[in-house]
mmCIF file of C-alpha atoms in Angstrom:
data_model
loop_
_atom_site.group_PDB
_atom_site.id
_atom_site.type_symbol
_atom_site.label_atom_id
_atom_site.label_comp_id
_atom_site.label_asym_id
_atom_site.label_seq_id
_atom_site.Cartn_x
_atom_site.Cartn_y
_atom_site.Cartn_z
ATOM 1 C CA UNK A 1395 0.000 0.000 0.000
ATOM 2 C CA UNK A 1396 1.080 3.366 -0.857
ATOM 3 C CA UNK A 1397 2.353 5.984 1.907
ATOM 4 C CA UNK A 1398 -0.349 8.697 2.455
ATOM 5 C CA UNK A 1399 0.711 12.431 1.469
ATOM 6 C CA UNK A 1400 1.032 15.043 3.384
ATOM 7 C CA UNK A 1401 0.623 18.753 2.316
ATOM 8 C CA UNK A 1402 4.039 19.606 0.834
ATOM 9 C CA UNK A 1403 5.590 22.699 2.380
ATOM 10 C CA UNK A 1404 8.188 22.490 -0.177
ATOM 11 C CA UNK A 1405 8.873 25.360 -2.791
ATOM 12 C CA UNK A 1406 9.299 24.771 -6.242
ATOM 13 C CA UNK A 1407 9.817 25.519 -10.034
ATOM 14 C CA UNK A 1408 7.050 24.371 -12.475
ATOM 15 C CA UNK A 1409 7.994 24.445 -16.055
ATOM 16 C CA UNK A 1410 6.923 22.907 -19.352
ATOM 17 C CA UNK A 1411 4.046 20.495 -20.344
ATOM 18 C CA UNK A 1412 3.992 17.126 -21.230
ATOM 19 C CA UNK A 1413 4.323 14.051 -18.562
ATOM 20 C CA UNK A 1414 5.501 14.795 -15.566
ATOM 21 C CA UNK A 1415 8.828 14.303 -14.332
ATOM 22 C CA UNK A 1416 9.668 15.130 -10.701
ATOM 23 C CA UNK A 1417 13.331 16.561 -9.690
ATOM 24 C CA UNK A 1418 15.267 15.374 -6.754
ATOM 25 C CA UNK A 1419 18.284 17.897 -6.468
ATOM 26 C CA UNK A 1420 21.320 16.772 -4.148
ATOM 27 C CA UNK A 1421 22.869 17.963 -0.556
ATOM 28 C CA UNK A 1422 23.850 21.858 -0.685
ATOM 29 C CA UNK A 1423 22.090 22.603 -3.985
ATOM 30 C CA UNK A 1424 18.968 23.570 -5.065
ATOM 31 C CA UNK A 1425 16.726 23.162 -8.341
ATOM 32 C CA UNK A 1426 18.180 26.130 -9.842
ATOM 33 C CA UNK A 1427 22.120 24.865 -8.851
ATOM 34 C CA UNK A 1428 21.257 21.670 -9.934
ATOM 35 C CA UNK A 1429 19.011 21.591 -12.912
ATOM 36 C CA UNK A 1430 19.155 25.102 -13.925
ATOM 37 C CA UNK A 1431 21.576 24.114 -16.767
ATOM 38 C CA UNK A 1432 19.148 21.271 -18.021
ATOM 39 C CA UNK A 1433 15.564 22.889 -17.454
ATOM 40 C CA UNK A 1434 15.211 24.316 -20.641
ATOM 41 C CA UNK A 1435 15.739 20.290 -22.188
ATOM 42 C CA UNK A 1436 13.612 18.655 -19.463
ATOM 43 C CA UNK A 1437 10.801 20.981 -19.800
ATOM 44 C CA UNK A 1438 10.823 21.188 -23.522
ATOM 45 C CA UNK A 1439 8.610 17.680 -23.744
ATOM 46 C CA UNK A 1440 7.645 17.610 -19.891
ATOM 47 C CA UNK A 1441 5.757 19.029 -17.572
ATOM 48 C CA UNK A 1442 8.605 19.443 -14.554
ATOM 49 C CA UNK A 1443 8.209 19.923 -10.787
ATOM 50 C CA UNK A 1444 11.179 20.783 -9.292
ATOM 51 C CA UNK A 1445 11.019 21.102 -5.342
ATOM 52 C CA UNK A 1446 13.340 22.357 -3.230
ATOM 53 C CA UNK A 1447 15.097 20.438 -0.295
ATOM 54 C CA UNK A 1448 14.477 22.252 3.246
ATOM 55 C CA UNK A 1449 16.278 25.197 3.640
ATOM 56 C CA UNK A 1450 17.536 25.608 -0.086
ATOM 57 C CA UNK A 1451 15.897 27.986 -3.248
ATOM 58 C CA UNK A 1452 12.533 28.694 -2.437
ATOM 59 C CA UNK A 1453 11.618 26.457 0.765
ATOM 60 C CA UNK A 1454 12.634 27.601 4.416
ATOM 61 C CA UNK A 1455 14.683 25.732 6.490
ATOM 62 C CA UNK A 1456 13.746 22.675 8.528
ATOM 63 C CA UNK A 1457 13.349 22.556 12.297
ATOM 64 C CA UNK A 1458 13.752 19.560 12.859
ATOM 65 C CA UNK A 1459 16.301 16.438 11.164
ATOM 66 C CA UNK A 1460 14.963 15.815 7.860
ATOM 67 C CA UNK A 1461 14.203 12.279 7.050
ATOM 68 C CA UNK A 1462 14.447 10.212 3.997
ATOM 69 C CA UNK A 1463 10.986 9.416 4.342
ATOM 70 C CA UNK A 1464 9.445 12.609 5.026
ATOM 71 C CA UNK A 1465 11.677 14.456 2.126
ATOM 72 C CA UNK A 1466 10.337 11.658 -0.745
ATOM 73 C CA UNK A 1467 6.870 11.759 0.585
ATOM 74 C CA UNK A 1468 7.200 15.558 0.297
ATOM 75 C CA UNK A 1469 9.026 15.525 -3.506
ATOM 76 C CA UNK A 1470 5.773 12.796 -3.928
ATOM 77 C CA UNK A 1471 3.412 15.319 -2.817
ATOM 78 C CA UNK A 1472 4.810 18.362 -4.540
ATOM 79 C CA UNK A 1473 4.286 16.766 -7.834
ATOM 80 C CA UNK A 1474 0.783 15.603 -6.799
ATOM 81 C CA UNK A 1475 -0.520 19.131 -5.512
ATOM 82 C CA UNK A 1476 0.787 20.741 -9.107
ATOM 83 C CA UNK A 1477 -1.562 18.069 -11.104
ATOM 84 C CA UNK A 1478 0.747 15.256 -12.123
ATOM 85 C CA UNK A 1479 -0.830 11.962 -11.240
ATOM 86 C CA UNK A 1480 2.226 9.998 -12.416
ATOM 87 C CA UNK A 1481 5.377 11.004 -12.924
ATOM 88 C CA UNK A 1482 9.027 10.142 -14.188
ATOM 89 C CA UNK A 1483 12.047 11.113 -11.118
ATOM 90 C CA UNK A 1484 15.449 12.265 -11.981
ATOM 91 C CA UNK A 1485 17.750 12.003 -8.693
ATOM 92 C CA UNK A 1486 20.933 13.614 -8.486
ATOM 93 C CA UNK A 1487 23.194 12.651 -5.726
ATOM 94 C CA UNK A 1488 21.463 13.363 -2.198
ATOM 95 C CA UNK A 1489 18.386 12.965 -4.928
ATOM 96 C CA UNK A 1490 18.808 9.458 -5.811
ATOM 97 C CA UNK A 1491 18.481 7.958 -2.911
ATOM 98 C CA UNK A 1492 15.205 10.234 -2.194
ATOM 99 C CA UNK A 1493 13.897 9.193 -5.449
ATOM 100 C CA UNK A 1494 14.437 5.795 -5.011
ATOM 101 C CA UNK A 1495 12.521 5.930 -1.614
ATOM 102 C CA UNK A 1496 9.894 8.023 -3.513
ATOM 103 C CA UNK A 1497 9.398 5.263 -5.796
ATOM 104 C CA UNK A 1498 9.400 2.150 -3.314
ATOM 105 C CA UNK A 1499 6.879 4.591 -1.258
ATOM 106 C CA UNK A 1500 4.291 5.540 -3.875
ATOM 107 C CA UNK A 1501 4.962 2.891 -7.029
ATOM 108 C CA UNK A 1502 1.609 3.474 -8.373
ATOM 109 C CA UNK A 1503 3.160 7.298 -9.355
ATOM 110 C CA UNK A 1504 6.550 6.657 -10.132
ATOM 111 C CA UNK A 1505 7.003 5.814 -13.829
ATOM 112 C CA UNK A 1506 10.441 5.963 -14.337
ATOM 113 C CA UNK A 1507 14.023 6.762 -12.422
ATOM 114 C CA UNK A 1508 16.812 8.881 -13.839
ATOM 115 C CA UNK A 1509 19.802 8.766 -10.769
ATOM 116 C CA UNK A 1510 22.987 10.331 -11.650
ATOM 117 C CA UNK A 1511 26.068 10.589 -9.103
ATOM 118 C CA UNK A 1512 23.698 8.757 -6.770
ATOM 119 C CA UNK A 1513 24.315 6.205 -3.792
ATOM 120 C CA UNK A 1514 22.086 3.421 -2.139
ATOM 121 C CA UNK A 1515 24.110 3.934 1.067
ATOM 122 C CA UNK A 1516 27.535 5.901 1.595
ATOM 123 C CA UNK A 1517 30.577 4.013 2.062
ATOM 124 C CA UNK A 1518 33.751 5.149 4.612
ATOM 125 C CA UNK A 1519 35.805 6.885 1.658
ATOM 126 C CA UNK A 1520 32.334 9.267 1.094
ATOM 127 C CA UNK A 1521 31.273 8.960 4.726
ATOM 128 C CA UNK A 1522 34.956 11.021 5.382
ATOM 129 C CA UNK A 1523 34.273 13.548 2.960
ATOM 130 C CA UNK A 1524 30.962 14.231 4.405
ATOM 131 C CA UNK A 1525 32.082 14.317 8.142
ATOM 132 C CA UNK A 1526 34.883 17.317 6.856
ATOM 133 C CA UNK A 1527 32.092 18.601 5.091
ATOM 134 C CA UNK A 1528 29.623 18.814 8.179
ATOM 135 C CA UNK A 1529 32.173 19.978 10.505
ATOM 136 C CA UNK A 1530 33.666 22.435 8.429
ATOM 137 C CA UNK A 1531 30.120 23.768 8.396
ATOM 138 C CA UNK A 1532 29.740 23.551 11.564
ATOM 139 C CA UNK A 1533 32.716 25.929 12.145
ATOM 140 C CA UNK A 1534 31.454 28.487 10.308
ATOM 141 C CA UNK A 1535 34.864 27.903 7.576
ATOM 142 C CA UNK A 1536 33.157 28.507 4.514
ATOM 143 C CA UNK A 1537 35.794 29.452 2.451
ATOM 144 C CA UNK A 1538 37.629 26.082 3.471
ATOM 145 C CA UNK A 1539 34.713 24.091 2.705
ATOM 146 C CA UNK A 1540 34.410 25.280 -0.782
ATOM 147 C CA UNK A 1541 38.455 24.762 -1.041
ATOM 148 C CA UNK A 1542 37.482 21.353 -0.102
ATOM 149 C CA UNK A 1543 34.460 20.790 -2.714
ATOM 150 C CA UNK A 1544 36.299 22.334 -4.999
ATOM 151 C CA UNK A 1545 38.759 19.570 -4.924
ATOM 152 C CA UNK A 1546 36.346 16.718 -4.654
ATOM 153 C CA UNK A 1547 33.212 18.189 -6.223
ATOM 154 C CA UNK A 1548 34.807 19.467 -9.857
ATOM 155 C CA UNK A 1549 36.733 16.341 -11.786
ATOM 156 C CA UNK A 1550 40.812 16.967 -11.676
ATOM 157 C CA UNK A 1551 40.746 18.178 -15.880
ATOM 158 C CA UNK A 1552 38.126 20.582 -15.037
ATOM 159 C CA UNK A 1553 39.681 22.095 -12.278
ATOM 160 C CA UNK A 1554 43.531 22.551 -14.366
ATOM 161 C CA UNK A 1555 42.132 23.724 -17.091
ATOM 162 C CA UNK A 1556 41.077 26.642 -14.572
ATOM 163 C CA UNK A 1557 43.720 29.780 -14.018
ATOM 164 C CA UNK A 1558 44.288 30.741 -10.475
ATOM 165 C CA UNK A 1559 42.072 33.730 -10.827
ATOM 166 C CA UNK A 1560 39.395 31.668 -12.575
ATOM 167 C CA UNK A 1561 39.638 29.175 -9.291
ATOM 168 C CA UNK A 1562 39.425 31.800 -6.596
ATOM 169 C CA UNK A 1563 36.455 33.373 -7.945
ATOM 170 C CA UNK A 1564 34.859 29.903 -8.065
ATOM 171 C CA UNK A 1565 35.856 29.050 -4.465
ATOM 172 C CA UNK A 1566 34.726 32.832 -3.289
ATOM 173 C CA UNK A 1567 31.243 31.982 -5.019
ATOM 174 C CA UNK A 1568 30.815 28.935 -3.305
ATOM 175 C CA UNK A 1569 31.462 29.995 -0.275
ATOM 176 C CA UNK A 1570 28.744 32.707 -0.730
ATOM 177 C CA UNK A 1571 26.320 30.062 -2.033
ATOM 178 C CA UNK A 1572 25.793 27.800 0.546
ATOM 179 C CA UNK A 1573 22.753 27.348 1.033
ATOM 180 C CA UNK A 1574 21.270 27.883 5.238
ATOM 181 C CA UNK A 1575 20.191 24.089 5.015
ATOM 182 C CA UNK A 1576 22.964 22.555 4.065
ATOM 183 C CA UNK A 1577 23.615 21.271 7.323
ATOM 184 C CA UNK A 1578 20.789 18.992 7.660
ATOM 185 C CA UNK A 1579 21.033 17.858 4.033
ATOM 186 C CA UNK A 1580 25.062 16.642 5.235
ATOM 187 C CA UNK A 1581 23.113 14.682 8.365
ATOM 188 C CA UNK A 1582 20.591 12.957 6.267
ATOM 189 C CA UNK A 1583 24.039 11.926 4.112
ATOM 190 C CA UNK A 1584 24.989 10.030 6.789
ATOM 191 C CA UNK A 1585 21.812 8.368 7.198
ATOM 192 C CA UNK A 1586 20.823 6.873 4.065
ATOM 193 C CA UNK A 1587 20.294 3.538 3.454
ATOM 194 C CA UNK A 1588 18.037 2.407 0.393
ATOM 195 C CA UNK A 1589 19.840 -0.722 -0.757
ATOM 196 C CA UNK A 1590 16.650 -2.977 1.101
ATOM 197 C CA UNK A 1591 14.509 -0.863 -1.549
ATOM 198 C CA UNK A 1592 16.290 -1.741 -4.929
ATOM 199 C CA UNK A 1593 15.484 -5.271 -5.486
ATOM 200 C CA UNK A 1594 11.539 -4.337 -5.136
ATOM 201 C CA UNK A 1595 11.730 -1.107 -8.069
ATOM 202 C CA UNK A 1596 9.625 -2.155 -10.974
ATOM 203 C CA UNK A 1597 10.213 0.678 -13.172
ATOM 204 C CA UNK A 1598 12.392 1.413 -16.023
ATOM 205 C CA UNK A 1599 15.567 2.983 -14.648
ATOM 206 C CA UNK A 1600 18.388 4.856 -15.790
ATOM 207 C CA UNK A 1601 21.912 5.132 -13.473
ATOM 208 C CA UNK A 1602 24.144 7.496 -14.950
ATOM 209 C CA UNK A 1603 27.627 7.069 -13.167
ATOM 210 C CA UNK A 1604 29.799 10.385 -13.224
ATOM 211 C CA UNK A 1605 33.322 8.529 -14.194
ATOM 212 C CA UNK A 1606 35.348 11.257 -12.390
ATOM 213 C CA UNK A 1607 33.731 11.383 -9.461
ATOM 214 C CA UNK A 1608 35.494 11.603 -6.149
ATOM 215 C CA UNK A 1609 33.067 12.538 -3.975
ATOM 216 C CA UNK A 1610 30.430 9.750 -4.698
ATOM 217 C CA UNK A 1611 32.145 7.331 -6.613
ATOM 218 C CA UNK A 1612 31.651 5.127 -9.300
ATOM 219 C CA UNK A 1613 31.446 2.018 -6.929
ATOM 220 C CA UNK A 1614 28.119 3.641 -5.507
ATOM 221 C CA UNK A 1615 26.616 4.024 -8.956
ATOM 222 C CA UNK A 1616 27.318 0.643 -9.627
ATOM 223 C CA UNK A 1617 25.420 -0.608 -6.177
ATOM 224 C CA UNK A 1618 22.686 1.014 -7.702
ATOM 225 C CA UNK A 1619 22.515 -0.017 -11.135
ATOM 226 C CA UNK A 1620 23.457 -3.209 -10.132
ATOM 227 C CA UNK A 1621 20.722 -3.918 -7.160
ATOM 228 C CA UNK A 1622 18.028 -2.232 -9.638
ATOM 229 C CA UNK A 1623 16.271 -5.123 -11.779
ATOM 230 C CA UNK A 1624 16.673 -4.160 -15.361
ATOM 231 C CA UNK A 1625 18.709 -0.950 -14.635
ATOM 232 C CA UNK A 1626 20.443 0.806 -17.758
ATOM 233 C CA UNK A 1627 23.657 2.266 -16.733
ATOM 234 C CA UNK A 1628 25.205 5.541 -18.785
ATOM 235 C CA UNK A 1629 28.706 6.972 -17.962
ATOM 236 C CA UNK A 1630 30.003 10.619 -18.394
ATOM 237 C CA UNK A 1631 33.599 11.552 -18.396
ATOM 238 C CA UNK A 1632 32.681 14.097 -15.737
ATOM 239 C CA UNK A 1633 33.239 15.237 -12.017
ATOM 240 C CA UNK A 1634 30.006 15.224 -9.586
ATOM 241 C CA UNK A 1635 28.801 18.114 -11.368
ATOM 242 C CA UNK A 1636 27.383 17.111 -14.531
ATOM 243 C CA UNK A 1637 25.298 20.419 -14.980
ATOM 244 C CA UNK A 1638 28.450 22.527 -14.816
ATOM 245 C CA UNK A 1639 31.191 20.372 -16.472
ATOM 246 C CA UNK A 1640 28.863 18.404 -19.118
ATOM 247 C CA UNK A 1641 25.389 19.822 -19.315
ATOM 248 C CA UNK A 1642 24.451 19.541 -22.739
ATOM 249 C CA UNK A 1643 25.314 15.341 -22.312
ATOM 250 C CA UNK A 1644 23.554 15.211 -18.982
ATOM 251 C CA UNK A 1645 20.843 16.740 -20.497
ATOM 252 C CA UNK A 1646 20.632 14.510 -23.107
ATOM 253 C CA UNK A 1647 20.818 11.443 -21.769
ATOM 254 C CA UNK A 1648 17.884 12.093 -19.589
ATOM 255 C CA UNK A 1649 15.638 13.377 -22.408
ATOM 256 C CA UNK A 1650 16.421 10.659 -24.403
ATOM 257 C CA UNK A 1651 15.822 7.902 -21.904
ATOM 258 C CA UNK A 1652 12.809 9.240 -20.707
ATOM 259 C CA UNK A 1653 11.494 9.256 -24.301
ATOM 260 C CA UNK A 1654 11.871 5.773 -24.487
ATOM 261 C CA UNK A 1655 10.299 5.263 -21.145
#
């Protein structure tokens, strides 16, 4: 049986017509961070709801610890409240593992997955990063966390191909960017474990593994297109952020799939 809905609180973008697809964005992003680049492709042949994650864009921040639950049921509801009955999901890291709990949670909506630089569970390497990451936060070192995500977040071309000028100006906008929910977004991190949930998905999936990746890994895309029955897998030659390093391809391969699907 499916999970009831609550009343999302959740703000969001609305764009395009066509069947739905719902966004999931990822920890210490937003819609516009994460999908901005994309929109324009997604919403050309669908109808896209694209929520915010407590505390990022357009919603306020949480009170309370967020939940994996609570935050799919929410995406879930989102979509539901703007008209779409069913509804593709496209997860991106923190994402994936929301969608995938969206779709285990509600399967008579969820027509189709899209995850990209997702996990089913973090393993020790991540789990590091992410502890550096909260407590950095935690500290108030901004500028050091962006350093930091910098390193891990951008793939190692992308980054030398930069001048030093052309670095420092990214680093000073990210640490002007984060976003005041962050925080919780690192906890729930930490938390996540969907890999009970992948044997049971029933719909046509896509995993698209970010090959540069050294925050989430490839071995984590794997575990998901491996424990997802009849998962596609994609690759591209990219760091964990497609939508700046390789939107046009990221773009794509989501359009494309979900045409099929």
């Amino acid at each position: 049986m499916s999970a009831a809905l609550p009343v999302s609180d959740l703000g969001r973008v609305v764009r395009g017509d066509g069947p739905g697809l719902l966004l999931a964005h990822g920890a210490g992003g937003g819609i516009d961070a994460n999908y901005g680049p994309v929109m324009d492709v997604l919403a050309a042949g669908h109808t896209v709801v694209g929520p915010d994650f407590p505390g990022s864009g357009r919603t306020p921040r949480a009170d309370a610890p967020l939940t994996l639950d609570t935050l799919a049921d929410e995406l879930v509801a989102a979509a539901v409240e703007e008209g779409l009955e069913t509804f593709a999901v496209s997860g991106y890291s923190l994402g994936c593992p929301v969608a995938v709990r969206a779709a285990a949670r509600h399967p008579e909506r969820v027509t189709a997955l899209v995850l990209t630089a997702g996990f089913a569970h973090p393993n020790p390497r991540f789990l590091l990063a992410v502890r550096l990451w909260r407590d950095l936060l935690r500290r108030g070192e901004l500028e050091r966390l962006a350093d930091l995500l910098s390193l891990i977040g951008f793939s190692a071309p992308a980054v030398d191909a930069l001048s030093q000028d052309e670095l420092d100006a990214a680093v000073k906008a990210g640490a002007a960017t984060v976003p005041p929910g962050t925080p919780e977004h690192v906890d729930l991190i930490e938390r996540v474990d969907v890999r009970a949930d992948l044997p049971g998905l029933a719909v046509p999936t896509l995993v698209i593994s970010t090959t540069l990746d050294q925050l989430v890994t490839p071995p984590h895309h794997r575990q998901l297109a491996e424990g997802i029955p009849g998962a596609r897998y994609a690759e591209i030659v990219t760091g964990h952020l497609p939508f700046l390093e390789r939107p046009e391809e990221w773009g794509a391969l989501i359009r494309d799939f979900l045409a099929e699907n």
